[in-house]
mmCIF file of C-alpha atoms in Angstrom:
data_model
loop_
_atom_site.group_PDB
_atom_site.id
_atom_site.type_symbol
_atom_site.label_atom_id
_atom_site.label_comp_id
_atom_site.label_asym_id
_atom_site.label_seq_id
_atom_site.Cartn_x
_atom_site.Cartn_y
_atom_site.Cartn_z
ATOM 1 C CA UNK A 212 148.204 194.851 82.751
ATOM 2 C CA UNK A 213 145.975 192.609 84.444
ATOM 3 C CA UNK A 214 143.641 193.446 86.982
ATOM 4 C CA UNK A 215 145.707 193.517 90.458
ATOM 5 C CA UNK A 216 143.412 192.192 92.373
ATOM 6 C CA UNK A 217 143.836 188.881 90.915
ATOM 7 C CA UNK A 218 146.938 188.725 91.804
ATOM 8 C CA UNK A 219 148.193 186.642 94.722
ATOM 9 C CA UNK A 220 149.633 188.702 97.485
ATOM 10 C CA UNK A 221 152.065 186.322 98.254
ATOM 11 C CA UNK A 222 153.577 186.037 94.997
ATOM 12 C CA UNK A 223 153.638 189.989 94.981
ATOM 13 C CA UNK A 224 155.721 189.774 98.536
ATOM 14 C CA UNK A 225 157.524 187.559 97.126
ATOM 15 C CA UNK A 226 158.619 189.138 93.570
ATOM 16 C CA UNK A 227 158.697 192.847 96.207
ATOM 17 C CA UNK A 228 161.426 191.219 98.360
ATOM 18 C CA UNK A 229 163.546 189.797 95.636
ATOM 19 C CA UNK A 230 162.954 193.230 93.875
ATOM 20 C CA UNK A 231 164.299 195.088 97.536
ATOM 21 C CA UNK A 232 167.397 192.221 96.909
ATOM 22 C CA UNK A 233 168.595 193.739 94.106
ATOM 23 C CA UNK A 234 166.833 190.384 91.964
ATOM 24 C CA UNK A 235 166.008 191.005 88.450
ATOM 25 C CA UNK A 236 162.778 189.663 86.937
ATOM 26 C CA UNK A 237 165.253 187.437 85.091
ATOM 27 C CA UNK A 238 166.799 185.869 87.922
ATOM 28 C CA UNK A 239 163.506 185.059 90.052
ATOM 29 C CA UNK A 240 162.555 183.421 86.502
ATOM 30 C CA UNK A 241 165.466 181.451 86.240
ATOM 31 C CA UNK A 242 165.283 180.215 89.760
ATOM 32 C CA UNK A 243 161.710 179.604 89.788
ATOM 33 C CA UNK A 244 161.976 177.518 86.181
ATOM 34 C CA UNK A 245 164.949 175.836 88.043
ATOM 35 C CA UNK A 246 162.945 174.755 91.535
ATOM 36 C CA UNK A 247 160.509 173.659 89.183
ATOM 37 C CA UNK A 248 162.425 171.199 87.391
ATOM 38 C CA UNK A 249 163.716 169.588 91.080
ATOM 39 C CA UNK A 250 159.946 168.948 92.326
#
């Protein structure tokens, strides 16, 4: 694993809360690769 203080905090609030959501790591991927697409 990398180092975790390289990692931006508000990506990690961000994966935390969709974890707390009941989110799998699938679904923020899917919707991330999907907002992507839009922009």
């Amino acid at each position: 694993m990398q180092n975790p203080e390289k990692f931006d905090q508000e990506w990690v609030i961000l994966i935390m809360e969709a974890k707390r959501a009941g989110l799998t790591a699938e679904e923020v991927k899917a919707f991330l690769n999907k907002e992507s697409v839009r922009s």
